[in-house]
mmCIF file of C-alpha atoms and ligand atoms in Angstrom:
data_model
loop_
_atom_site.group_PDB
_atom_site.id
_atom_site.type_symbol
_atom_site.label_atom_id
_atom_site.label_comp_id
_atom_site.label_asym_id
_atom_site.label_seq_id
_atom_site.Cartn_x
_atom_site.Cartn_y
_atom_site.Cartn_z
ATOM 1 C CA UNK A 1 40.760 -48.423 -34.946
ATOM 2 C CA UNK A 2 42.103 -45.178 -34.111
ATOM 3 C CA UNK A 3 44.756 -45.045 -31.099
ATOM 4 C CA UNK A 4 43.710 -44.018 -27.791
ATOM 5 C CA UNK A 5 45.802 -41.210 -27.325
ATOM 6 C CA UNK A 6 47.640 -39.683 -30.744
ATOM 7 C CA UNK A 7 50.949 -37.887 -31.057
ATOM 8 C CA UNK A 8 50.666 -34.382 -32.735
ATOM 9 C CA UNK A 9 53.430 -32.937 -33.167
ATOM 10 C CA UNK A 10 52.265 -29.461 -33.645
ATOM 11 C CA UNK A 11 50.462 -29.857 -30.182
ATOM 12 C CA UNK A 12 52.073 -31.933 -28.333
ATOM 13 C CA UNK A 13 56.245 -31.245 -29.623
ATOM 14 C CA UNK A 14 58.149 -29.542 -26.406
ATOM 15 C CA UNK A 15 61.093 -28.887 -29.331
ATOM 16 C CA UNK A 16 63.661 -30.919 -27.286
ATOM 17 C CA UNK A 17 63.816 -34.342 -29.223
ATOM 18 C CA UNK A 18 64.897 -36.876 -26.317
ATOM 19 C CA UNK A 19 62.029 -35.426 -24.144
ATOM 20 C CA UNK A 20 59.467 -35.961 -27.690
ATOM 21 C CA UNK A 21 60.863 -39.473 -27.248
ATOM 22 C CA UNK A 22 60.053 -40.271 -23.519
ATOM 23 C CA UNK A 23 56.937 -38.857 -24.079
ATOM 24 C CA UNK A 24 56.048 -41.089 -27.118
ATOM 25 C CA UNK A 25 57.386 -44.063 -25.368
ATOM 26 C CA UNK A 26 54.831 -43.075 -22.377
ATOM 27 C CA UNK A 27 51.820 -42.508 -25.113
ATOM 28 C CA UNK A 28 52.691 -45.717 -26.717
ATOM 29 C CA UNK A 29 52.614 -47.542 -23.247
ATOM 30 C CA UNK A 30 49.004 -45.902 -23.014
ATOM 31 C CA UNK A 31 47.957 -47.080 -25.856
ATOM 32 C CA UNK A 32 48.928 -50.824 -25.661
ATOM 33 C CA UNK A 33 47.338 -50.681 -22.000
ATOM 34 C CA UNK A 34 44.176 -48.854 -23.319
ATOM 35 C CA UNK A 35 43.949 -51.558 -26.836
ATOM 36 C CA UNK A 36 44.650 -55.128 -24.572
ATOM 37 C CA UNK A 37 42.354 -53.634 -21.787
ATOM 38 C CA UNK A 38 39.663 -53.644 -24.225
ATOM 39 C CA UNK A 39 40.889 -56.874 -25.689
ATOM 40 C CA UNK A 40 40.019 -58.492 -22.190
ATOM 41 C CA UNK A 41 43.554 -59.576 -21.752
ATOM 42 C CA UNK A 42 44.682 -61.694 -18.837
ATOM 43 C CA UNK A 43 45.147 -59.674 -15.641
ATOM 44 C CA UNK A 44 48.874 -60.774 -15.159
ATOM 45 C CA UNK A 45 49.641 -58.925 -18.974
ATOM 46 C CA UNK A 46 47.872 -55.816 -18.309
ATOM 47 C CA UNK A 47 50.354 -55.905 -14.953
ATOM 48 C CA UNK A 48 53.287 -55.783 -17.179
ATOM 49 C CA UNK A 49 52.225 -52.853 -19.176
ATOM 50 C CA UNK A 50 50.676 -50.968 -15.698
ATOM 51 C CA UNK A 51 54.490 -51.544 -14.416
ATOM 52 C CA UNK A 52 56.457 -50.446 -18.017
ATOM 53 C CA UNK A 53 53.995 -47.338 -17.780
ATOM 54 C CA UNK A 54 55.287 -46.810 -14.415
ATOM 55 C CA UNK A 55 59.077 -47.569 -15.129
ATOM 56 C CA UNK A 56 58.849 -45.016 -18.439
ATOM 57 C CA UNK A 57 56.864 -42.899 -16.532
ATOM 58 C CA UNK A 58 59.736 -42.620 -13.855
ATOM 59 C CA UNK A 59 62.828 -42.663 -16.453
ATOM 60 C CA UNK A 60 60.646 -39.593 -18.135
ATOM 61 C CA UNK A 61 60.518 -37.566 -15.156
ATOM 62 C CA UNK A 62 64.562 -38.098 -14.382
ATOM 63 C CA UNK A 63 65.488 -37.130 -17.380
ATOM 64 C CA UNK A 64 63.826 -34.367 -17.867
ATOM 65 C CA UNK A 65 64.484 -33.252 -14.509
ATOM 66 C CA UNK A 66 68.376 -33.426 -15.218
ATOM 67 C CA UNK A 67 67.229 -32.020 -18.851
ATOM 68 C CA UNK A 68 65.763 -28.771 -17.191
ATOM 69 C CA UNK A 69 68.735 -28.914 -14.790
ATOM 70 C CA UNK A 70 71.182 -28.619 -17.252
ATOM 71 C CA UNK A 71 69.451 -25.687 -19.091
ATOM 72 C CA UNK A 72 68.920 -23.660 -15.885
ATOM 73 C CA UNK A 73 65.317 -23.835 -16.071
ATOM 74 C CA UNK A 74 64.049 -21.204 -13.225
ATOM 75 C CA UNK A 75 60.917 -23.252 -12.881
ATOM 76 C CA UNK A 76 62.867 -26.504 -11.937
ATOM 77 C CA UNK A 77 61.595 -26.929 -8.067
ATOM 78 C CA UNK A 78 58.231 -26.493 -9.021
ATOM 79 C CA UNK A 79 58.366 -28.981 -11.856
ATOM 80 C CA UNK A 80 59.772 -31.602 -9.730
ATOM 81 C CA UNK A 81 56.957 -31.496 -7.023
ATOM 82 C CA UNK A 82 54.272 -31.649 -9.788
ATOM 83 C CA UNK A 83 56.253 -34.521 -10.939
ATOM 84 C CA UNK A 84 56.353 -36.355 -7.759
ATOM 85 C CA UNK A 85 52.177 -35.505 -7.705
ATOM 86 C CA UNK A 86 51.950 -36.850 -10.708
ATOM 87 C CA UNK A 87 53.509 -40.272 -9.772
ATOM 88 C CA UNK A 88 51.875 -40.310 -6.019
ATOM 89 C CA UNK A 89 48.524 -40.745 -8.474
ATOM 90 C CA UNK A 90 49.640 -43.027 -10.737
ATOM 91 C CA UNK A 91 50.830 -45.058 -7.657
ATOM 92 C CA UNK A 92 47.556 -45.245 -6.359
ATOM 93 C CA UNK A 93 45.651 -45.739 -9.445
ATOM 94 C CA UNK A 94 48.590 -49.055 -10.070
ATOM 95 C CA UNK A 95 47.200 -50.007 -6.529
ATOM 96 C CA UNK A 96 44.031 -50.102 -7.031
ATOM 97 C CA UNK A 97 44.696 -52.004 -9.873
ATOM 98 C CA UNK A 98 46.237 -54.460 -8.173
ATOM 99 C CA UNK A 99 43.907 -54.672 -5.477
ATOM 100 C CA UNK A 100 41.154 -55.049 -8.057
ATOM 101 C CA UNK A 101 42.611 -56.839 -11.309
ATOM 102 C CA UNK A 102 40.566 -53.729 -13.163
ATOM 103 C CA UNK A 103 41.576 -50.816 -15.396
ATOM 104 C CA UNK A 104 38.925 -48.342 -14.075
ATOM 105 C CA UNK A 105 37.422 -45.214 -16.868
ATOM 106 C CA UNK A 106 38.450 -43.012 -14.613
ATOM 107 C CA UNK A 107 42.264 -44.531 -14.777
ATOM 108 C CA UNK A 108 42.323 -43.987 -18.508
ATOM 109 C CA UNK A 109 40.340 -40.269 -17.897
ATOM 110 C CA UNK A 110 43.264 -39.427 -15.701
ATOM 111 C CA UNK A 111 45.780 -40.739 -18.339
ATOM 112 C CA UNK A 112 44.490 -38.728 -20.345
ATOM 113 C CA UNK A 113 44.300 -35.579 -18.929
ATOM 114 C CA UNK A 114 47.699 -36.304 -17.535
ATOM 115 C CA UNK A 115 49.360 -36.164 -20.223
ATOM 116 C CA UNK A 116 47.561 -33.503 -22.266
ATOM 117 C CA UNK A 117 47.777 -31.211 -19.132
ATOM 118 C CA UNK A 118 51.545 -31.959 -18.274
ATOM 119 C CA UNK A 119 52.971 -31.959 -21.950
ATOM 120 C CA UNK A 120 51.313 -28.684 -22.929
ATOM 121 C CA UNK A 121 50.139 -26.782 -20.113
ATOM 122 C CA UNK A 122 53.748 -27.456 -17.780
ATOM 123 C CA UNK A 123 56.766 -28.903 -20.313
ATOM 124 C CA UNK A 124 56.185 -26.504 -22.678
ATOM 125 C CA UNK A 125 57.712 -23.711 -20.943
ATOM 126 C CA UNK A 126 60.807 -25.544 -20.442
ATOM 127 C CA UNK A 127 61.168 -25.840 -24.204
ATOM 128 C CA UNK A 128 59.948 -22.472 -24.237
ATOM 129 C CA UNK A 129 62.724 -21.031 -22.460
ATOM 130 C CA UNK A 130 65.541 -23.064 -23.788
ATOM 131 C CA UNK A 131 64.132 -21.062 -27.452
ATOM 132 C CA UNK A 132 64.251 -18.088 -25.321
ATOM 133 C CA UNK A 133 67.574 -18.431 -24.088
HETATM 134 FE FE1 FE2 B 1 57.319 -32.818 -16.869
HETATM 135 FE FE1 FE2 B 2 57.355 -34.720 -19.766
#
């Protein structure tokens, strides 16, 4: 069974290896939560991986935030408020969760999109301009 979500490097590769990592460690997280969700696993284990998801989610954003920081990104203020968007979603979609004991399609759509949208529509250009620079 193919993975929910896939790494490409060619696609998906910002060219700054730690920031690669966090976002590997975040796909990875989606994938576990996407493979036991179909599995039917228990409520309280799905939980655990909603709340890593959350925790990598929010390490991520720090240090890239710092990351762009220290390169003198231009775009930094404007990262960080689609950043804190970003989370105010996944905050609701964890409470909804929690409300309901369900991983909704539209969770996993937004996941998706998420991530695909972020990594090479908005991180990019921060990997962009430290080639630039
Ligand atoms: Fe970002
Ligand atoms: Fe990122």
């Amino acid at each position: 069974m193919s993975n929910y979500f896939e790494w490409n490097a060619e696609i998906y590769s910002v060219q700054v290896p730690a920031m690669d990592r966090g976002h590997q460690m975040i796909i990875s997280c989606m994938n576990r939560l996407h493979t036991q969700n179909q599995a039917k696993a228990p409520v309280a284990q799905l939980a655990r991986i909603v709340d890593e998801l959350v925790q990598v989610t929010v390490k991520h954003f720090n240090e890239e935030e710092t990351y762009m920081a220290s390169i003198g990104f231009p775009d930094l203020a404007k990262h960080k408020i689609i950043h804190k968007t970003l989370l105010g979603k996944i905050t609701e979609h964890k409470a909804q969760f929690d409300a309901t004991g369900k991983l909704t399609d539209e969770f996993f759509a937004f996941l998706k999109v998420w991530l695909k949208a972020h990594i090479c529509g908005i991180d990019i250009k921060y990997g962009r301009h430290r080639l630039a620079a």
